[in-house]
Coordinates of N, CA and C in Angstrom, one line a residue:
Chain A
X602 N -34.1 9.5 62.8 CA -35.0 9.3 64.0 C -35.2 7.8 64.2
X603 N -35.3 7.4 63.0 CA -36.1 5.9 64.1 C -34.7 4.6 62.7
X604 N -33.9 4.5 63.4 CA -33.0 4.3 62.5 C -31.9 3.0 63.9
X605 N -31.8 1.9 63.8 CA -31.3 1.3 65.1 C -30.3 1.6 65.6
X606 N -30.0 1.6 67.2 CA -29.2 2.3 67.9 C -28.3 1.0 68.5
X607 N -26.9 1.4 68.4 CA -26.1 0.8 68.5 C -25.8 1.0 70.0
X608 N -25.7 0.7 71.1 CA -25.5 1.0 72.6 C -23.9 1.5 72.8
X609 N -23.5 0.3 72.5 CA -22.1 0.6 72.8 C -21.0 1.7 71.9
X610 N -21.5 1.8 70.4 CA -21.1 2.8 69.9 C -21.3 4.7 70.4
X611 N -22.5 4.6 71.2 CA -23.1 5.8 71.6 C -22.7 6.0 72.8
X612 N -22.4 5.0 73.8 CA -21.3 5.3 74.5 C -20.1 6.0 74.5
X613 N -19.2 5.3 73.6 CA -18.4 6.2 73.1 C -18.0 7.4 72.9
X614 N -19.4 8.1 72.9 CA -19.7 9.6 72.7 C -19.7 10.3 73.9
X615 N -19.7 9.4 75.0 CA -20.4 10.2 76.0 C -19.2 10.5 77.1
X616 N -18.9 11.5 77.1 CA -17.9 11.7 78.4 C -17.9 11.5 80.0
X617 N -18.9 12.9 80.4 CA -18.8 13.3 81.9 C -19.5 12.2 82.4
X618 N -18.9 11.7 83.8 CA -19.9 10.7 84.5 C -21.7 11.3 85.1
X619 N -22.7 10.4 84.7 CA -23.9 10.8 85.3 C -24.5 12.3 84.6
X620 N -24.4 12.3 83.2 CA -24.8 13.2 82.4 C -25.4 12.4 81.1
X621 N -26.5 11.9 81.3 CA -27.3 10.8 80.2 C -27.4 11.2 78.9
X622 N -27.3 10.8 77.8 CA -27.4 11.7 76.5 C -28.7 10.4 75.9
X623 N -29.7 11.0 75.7 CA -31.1 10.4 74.6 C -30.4 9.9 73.7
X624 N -30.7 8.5 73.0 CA -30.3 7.8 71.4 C -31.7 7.2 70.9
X625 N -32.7 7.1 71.6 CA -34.3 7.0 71.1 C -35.2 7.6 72.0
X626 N -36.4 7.6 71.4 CA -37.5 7.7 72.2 C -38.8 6.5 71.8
X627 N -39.6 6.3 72.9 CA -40.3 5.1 72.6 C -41.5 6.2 73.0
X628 N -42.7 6.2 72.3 CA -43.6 7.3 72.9 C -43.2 8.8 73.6
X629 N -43.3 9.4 74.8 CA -43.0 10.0 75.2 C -42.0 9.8 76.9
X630 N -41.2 8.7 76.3 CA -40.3 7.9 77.2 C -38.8 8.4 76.4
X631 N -37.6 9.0 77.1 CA -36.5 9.0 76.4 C -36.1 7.6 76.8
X632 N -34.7 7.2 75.8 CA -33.8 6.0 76.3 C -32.7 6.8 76.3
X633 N -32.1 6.5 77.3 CA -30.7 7.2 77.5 C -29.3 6.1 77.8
X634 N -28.1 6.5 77.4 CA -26.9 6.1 78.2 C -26.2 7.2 78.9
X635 N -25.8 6.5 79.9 CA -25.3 7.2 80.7 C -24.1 6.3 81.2
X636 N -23.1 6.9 81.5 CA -21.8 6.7 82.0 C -22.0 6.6 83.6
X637 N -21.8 5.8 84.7 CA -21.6 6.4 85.6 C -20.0 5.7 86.4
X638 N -19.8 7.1 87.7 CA -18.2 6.7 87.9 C -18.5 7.4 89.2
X639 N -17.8 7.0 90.3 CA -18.6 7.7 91.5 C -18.9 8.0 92.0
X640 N -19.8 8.7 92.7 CA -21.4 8.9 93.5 C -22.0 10.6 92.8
X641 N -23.1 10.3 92.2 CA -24.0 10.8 92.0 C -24.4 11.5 93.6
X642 N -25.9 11.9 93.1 CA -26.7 13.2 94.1 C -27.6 12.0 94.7
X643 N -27.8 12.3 96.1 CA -29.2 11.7 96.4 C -30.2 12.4 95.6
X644 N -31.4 12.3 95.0 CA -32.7 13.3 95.0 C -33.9 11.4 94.6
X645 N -34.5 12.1 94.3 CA -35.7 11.4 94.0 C -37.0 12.0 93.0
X646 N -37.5 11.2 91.9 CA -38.5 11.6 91.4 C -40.0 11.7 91.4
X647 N -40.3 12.5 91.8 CA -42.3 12.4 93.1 C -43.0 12.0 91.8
X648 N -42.5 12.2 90.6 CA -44.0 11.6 89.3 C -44.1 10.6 88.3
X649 N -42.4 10.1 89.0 CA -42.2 8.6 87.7 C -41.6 8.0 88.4
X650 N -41.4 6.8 88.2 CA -40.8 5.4 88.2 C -39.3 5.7 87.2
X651 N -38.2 5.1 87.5 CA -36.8 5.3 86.5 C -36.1 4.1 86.4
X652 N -35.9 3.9 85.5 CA -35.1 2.4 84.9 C -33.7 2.4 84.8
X653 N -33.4 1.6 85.4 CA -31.4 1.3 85.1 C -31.7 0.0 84.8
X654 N -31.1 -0.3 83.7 CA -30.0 -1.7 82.8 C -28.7 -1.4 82.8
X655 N -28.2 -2.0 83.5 CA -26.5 -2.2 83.3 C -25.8 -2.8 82.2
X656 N -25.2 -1.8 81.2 CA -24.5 -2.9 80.1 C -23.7 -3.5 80.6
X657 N -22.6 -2.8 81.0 CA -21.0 -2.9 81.3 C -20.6 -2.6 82.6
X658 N -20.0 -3.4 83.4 CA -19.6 -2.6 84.8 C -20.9 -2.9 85.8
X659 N -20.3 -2.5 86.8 CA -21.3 -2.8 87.8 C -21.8 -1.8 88.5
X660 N -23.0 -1.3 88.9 CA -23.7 -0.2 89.3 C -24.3 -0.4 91.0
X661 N -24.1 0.1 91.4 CA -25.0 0.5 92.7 C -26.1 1.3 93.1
X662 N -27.2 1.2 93.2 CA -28.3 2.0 93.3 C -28.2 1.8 95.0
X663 N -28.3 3.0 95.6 CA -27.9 3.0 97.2 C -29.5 3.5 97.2
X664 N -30.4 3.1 98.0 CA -31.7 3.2 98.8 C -31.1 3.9 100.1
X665 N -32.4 4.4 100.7 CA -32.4 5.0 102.4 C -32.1 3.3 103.0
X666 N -33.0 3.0 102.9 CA -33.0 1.3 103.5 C -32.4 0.4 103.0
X667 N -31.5 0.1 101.6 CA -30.7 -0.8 101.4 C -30.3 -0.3 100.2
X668 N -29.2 -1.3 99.7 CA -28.2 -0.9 98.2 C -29.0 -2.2 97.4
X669 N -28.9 -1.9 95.8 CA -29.3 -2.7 95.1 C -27.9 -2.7 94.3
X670 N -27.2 -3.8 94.1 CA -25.9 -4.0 93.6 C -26.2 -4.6 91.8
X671 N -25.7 -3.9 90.9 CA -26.2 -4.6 89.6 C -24.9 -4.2 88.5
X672 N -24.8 -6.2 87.7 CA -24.1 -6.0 87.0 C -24.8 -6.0 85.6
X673 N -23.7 -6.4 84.5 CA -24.5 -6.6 83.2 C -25.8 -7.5 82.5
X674 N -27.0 -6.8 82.3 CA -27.8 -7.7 82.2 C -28.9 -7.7 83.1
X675 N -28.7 -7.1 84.1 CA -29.3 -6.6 85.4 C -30.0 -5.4 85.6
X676 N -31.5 -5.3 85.8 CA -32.3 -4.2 86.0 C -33.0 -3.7 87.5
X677 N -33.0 -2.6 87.8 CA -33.6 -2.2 88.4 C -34.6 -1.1 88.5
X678 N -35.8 -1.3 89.1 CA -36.6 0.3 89.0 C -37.2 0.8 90.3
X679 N -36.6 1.9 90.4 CA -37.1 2.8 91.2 C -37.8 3.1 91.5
X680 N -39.1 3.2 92.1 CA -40.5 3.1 92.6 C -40.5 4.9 92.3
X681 N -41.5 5.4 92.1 CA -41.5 6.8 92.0 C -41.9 7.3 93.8
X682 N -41.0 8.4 94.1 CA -40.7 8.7 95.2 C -39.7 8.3 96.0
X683 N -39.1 7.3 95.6 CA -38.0 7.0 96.4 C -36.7 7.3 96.1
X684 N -36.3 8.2 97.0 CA -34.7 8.6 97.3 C -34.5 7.7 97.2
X685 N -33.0 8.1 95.9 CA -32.0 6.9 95.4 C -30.6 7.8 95.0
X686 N -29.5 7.0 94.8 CA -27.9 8.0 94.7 C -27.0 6.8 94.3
X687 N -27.3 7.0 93.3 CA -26.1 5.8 92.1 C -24.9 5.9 92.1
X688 N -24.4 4.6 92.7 CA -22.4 5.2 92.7 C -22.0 3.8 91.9
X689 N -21.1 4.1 91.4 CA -20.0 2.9 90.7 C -18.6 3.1 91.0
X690 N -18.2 2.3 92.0 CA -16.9 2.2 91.8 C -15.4 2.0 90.6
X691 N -16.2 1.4 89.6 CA -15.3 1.5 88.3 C -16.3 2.1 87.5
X692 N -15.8 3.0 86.4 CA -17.1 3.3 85.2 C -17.5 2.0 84.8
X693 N -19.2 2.4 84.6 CA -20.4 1.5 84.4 C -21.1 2.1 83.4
X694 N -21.8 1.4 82.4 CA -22.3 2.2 81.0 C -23.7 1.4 81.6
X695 N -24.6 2.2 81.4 CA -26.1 2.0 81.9 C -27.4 2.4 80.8
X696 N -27.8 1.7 80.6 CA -29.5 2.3 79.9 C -30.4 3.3 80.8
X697 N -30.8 4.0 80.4 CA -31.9 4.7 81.6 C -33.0 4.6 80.6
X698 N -34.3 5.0 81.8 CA -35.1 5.1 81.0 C -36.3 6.0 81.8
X699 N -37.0 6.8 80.9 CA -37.7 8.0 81.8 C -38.7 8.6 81.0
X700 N -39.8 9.5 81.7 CA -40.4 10.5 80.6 C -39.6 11.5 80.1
X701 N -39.6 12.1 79.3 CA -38.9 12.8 78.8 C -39.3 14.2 79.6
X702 N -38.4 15.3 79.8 CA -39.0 16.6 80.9 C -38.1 16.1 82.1
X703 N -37.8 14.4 82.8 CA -37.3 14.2 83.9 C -36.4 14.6 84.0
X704 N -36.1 15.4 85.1 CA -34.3 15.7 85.3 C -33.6 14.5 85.8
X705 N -32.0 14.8 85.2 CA -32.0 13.4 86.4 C -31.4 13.1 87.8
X706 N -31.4 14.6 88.3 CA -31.1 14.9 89.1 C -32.4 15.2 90.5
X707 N -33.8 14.5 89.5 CA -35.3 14.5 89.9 C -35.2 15.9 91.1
X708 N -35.9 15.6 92.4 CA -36.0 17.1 93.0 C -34.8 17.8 93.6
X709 N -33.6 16.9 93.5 CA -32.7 17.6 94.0 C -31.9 18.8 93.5
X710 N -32.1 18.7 92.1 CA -31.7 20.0 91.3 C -30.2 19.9 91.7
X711 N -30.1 21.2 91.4 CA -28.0 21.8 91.3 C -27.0 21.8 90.6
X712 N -26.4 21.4 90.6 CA -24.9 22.2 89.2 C -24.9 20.4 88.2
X713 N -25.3 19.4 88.9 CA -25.2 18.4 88.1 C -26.3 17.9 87.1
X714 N -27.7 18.4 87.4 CA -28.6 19.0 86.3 C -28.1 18.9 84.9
X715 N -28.6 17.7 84.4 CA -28.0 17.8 82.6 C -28.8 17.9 81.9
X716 N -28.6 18.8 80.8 CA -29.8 19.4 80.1 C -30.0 18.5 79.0
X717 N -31.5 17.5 78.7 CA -31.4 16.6 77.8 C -31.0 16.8 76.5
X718 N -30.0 16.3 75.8 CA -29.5 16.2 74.4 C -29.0 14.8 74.1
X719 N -29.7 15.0 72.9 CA -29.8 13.5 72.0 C -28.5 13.4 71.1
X720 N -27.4 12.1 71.1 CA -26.7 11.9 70.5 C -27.0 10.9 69.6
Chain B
X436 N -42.0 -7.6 94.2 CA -42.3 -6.2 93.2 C -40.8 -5.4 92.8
X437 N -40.4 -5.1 93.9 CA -39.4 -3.8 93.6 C -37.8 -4.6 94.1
X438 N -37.2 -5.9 93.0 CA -36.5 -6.3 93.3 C -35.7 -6.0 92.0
X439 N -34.3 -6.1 92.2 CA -33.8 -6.6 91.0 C -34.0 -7.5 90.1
X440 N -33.8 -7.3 88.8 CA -34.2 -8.6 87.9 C -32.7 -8.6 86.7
X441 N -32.6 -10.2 87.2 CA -31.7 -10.8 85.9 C -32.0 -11.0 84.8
X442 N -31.9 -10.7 83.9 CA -32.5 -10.9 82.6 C -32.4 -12.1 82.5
X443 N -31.3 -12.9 82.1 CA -30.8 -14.4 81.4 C -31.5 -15.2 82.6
X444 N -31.5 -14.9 83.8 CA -32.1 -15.8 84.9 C -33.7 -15.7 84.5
X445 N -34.5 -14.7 84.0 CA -36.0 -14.8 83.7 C -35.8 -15.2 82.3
X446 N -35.5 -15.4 81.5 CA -35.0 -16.0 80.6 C -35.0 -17.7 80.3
X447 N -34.4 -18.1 81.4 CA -34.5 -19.7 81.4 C -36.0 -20.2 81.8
X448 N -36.9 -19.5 82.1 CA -38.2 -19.8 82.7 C -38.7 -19.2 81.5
X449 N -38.6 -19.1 80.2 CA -39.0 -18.5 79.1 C -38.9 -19.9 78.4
X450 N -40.0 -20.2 77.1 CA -40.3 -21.6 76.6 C -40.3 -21.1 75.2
X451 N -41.6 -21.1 74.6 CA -42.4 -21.0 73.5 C -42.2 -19.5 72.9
X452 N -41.4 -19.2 71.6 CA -41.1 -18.5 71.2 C -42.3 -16.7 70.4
X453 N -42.1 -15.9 71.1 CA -42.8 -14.7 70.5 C -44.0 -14.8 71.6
X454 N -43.5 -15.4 73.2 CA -44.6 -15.3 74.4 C -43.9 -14.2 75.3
X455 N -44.3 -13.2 75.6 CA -43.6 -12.3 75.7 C -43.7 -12.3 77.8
X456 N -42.8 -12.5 78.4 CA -43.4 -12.6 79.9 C -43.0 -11.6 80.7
X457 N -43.7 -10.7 81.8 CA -43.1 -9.6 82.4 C -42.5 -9.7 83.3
X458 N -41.2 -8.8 82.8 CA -40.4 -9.0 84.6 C -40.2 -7.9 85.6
X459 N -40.8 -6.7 85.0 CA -41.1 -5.4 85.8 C -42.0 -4.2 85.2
X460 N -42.6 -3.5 86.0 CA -42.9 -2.8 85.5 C -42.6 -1.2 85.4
X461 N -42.8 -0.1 84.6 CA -41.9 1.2 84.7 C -43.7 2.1 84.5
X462 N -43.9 2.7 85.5 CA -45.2 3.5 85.4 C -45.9 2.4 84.9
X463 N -46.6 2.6 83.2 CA -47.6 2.1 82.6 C -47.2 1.1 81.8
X464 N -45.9 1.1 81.8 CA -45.0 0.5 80.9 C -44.7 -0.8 81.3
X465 N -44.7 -2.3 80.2 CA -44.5 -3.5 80.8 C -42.6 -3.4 80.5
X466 N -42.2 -4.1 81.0 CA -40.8 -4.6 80.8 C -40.8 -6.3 80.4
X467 N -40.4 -6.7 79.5 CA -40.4 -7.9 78.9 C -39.6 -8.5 79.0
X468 N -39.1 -10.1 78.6 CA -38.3 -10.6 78.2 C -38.9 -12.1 77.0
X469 N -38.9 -11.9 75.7 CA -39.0 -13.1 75.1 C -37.7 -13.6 74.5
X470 N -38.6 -14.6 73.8 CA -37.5 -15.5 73.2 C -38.1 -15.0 71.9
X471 N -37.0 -15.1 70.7 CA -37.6 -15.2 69.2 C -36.8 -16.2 68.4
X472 N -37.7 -16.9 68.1 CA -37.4 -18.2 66.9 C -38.2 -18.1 65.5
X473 N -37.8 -18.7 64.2 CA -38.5 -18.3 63.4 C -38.9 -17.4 63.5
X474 N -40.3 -16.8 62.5 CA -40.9 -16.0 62.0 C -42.0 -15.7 63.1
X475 N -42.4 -14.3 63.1 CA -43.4 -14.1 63.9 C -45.0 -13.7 63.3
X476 N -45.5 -12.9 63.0 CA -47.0 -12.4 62.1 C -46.4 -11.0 62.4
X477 N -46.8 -10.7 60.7 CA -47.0 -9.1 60.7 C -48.1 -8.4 61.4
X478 N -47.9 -6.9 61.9 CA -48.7 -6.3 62.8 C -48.0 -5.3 63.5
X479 N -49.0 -4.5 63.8 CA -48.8 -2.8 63.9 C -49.2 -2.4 65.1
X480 N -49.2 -1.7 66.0 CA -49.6 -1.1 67.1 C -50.1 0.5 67.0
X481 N -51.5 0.5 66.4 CA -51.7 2.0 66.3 C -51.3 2.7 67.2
X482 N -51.4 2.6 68.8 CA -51.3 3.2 69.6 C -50.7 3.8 70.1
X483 N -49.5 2.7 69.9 CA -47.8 3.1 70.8 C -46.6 2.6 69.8
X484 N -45.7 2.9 70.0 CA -44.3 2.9 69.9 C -44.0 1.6 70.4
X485 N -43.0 0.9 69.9 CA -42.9 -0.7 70.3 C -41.5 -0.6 70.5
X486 N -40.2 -1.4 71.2 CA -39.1 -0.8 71.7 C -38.9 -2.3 71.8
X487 N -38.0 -2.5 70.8 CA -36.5 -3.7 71.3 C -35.6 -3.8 71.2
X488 N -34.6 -4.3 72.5 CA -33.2 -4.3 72.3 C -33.0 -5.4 72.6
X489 N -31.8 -6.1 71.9 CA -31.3 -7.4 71.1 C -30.4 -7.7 72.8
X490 N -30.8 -9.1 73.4 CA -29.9 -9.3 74.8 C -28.8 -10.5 74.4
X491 N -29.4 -11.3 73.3 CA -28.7 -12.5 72.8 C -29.1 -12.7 71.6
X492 N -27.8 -13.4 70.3 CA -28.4 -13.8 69.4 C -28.6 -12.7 68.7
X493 N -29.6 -12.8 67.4 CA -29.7 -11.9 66.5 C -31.0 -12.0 65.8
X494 N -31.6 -11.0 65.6 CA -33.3 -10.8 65.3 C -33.0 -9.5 64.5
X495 N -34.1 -10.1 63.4 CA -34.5 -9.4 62.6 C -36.2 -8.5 62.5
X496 N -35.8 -7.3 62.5 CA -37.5 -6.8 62.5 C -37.7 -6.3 61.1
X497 N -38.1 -6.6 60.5 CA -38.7 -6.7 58.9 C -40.3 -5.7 58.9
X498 N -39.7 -4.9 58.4 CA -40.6 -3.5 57.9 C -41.1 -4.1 56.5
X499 N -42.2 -2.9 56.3 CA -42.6 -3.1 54.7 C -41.1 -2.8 53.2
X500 N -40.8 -1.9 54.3 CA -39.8 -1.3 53.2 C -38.2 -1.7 53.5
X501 N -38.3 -2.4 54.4 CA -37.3 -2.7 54.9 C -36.7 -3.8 55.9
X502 N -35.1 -4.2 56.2 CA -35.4 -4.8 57.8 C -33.9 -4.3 58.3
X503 N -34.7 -4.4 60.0 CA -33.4 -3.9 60.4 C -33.1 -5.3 61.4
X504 N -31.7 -5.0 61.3 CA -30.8 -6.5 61.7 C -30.2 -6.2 63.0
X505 N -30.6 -6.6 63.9 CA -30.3 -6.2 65.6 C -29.4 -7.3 66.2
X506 N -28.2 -6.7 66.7 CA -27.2 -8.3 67.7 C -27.2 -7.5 69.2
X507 N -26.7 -7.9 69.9 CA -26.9 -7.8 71.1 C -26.2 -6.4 71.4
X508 N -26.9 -5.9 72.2 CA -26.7 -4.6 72.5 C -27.0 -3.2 71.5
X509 N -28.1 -3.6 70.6 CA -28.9 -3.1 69.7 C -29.8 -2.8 69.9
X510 N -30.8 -1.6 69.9 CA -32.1 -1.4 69.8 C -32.4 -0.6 68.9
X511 N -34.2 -0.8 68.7 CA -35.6 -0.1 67.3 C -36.3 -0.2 68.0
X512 N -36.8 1.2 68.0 CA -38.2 1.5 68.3 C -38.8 1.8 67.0
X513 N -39.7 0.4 66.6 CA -40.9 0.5 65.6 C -42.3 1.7 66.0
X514 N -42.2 2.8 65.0 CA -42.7 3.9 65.5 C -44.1 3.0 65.8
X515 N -45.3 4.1 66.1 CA -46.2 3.8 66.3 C -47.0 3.0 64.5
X516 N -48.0 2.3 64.3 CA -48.6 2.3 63.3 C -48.0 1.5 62.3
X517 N -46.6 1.3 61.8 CA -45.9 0.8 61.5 C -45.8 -0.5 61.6
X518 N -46.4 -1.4 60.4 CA -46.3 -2.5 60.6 C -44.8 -3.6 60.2
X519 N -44.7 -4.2 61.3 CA -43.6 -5.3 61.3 C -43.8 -6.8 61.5
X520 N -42.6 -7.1 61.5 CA -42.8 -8.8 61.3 C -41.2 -9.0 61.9
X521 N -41.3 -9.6 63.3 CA -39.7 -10.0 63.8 C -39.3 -11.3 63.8
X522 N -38.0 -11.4 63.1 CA -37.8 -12.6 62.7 C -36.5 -12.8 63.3
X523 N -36.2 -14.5 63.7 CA -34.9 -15.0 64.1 C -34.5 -16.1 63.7
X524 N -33.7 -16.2 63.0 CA -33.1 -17.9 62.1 C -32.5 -19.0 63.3
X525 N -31.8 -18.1 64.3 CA -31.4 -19.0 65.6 C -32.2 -18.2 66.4
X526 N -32.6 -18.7 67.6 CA -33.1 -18.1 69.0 C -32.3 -16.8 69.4
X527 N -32.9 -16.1 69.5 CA -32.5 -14.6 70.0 C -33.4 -14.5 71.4
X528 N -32.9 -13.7 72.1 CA -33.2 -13.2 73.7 C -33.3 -11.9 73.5
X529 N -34.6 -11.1 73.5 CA -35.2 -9.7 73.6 C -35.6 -9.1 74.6
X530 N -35.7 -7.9 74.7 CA -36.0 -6.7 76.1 C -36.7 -5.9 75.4
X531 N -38.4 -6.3 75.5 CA -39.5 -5.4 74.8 C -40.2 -4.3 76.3
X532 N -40.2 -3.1 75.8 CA -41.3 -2.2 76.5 C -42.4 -1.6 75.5
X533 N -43.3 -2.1 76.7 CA -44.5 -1.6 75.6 C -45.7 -1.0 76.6
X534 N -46.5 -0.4 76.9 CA -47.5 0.2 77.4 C -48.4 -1.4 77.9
X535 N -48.7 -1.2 79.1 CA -49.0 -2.6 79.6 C -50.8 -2.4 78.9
X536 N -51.2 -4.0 78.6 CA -52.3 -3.7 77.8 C -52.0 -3.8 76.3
X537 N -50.8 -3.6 75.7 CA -50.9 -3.6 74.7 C -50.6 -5.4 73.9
X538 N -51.0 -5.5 72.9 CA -51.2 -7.3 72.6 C -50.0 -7.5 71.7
X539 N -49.4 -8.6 72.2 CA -47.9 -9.0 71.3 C -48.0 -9.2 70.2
X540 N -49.5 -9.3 69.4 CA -50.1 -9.6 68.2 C -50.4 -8.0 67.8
X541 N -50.4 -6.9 68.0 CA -51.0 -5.6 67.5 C -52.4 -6.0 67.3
X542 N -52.8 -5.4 66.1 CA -53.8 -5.0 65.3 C -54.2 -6.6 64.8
X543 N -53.2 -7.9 64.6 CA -53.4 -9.1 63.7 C -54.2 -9.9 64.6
X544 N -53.9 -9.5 66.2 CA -54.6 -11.0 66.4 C -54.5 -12.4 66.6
X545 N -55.4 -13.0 66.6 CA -54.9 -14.4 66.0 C -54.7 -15.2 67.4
X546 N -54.3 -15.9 67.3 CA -54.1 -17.8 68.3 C -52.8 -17.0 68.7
X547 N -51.7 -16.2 68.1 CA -50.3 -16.1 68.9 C -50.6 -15.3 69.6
X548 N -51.7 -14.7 70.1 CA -51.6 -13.4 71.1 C -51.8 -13.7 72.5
X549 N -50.5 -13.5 72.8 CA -50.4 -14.3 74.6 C -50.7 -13.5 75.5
X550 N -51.0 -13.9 76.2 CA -51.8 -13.4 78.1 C -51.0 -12.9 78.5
X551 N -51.0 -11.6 79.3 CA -49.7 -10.8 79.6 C -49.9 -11.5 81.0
X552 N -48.5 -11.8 81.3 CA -48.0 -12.9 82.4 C -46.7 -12.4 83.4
X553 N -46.6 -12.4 84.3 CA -45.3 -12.2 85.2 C -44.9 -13.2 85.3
X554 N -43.5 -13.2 85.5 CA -42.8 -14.2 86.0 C -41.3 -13.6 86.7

């Protein structure tokens, strides 16, 4: 459990694009990686705020009103309530970060719904 | 508020080592960026869970029973209670979240405990 987490090794682990897998928790906050390759779901989360760090690759967080373009090293957070739909044109390895319970598919639900498991 | 942030860019506006400065925030949660040089004071955070990942360089977080040795793209979450002491022989570049409110000094205190600050 509380043992240091190697990012890029736990990557490795992770297959499907935009299916986050937990490697710690800080309180009741998961830390996740996640692959993405793309376009994800529009939805949005009405009770948290959500964090993207970009390791590797370059990520797009598309807004109703604008895109937030981010490479490695690069953060952005999502205001809670705001429709958002993460696309990467090349796979992009990403930090997330959330309460734990968040889907990450927030209210939009549907087949892309990943059920949290910790690698 | 709700912009993207460069890490290494908030980084160069970073000085005095183990001053911890904010560059966003996630809910309740601060987002950090310091610098660590030399030795820091041991100290514990009864409260919360303490969360670093290694952006540059290499830092040491030195437990009672232990230390774990973090390079970039590494993180430890020092459970709650758990006293530490983070150490870096060259300057290292860190990405701390912690519950906004909480003192970069824990439980110790003291002259190093810095003003939580944006930048």
């Amino acid at each position: 459990m509380h043992d240091k987490v190697n990012l890029a090794a736990k990557l490795t682990a992770v297959g499907e694009p935009f299916a986050p897998k937990i490697v710690a928790q800080l309180n009741d906050y998961k830390i996740e990686v996640v692959k993405a390759k793309d376009e994800f779901v529009w939805h949005a989360h009405p009770d948290t705020d959500d964090f993207f760090l970009v390791l590797a690759g370059r990520l797009t967080i598309q807004l109703r009103d604008r895109s937030i373009d981010l490479g490695p090293g690069q953060l952005f957070v999502v205001p809670r309530g705001v429709e958002h739909c993460p696309r990467a044109d090349e796979e992009a390895h990403v930090l997330l970060i959330e309460p734990v319970g968040t889907p990450n598919t927030g209210d939009a639900g549907g087949e892309r719904t990943a059920v949290e498991t910790r690698i």
